Amino acid sequence: SYPGSLTTPSYTEGVKWLISNKKQSISTSLYLKARSVIGYNARSPQNAPSQENLLNLYAES
């Protein structure tokens, strides 16, 4: 597990992400149904506190 935040607005912090080392399978139809409801729900990776944001540095160059 690791600490983080939500990947959609409001990007609330204090979320504990649980990671499994076992692959979970779903059918293509279930995936497509979920995707049609959820849409794209990820944001760009965020830098750690006190680290320079590499995406911003790249955009400024």
XYZ file of C-alpha atoms in Angstrom:
61
model
C 0.000 0.000 0.000
C 1.015 3.605 -0.338
C -0.444 6.996 0.604
C -1.822 9.221 -2.100
C -4.828 11.168 -3.278
C -7.864 10.731 -5.491
C -7.165 10.871 -9.232
C -10.276 12.906 -10.017
C -11.502 16.278 -8.719
C -11.411 17.109 -5.784
C -8.058 15.252 -5.694
C -8.579 14.694 -1.968
C -5.465 13.567 -0.125
C -5.335 10.942 2.600
C -6.199 8.000 0.347
C -4.500 4.669 1.018
C -3.928 2.824 -2.270
C -3.850 -0.959 -2.019
C -1.837 -2.818 -4.640
C -2.261 -6.486 -5.514
C 0.392 -8.597 -7.167
C -2.311 -10.801 -8.691
C -3.832 -9.848 -12.027
C -7.616 -9.515 -11.994
C -9.570 -10.302 -15.161
C -12.816 -8.796 -16.425
C -14.644 -9.286 -19.687
C -14.256 -6.802 -22.513
C -17.943 -5.916 -22.320
C -17.721 -5.133 -18.592
C -14.605 -3.026 -19.186
C -16.340 -1.055 -21.951
C -19.440 -0.502 -19.798
C -17.344 0.769 -16.891
C -15.267 2.943 -19.205
C -18.395 4.540 -20.693
C -19.549 5.571 -17.206
C -16.190 6.552 -15.738
C -14.467 7.999 -18.797
C -10.877 9.137 -18.473
C -10.192 9.520 -14.772
C -6.445 9.916 -14.390
C -4.295 12.959 -13.920
C -0.623 13.435 -14.692
C 1.798 12.036 -12.097
C 2.602 14.496 -9.340
C 6.068 15.185 -7.991
C 6.953 14.578 -4.351
C 7.120 17.574 -1.982
C 10.232 19.731 -2.594
C 10.955 18.066 -5.966
C 10.867 20.029 -9.198
C 7.912 19.137 -11.404
C 9.497 17.603 -14.499
C 6.387 18.155 -16.638
C 6.460 21.885 -15.885
C 10.209 22.087 -16.534
C 9.746 20.379 -19.899
C 6.878 22.695 -20.858
C 8.977 25.764 -20.002
C 11.984 24.650 -22.088
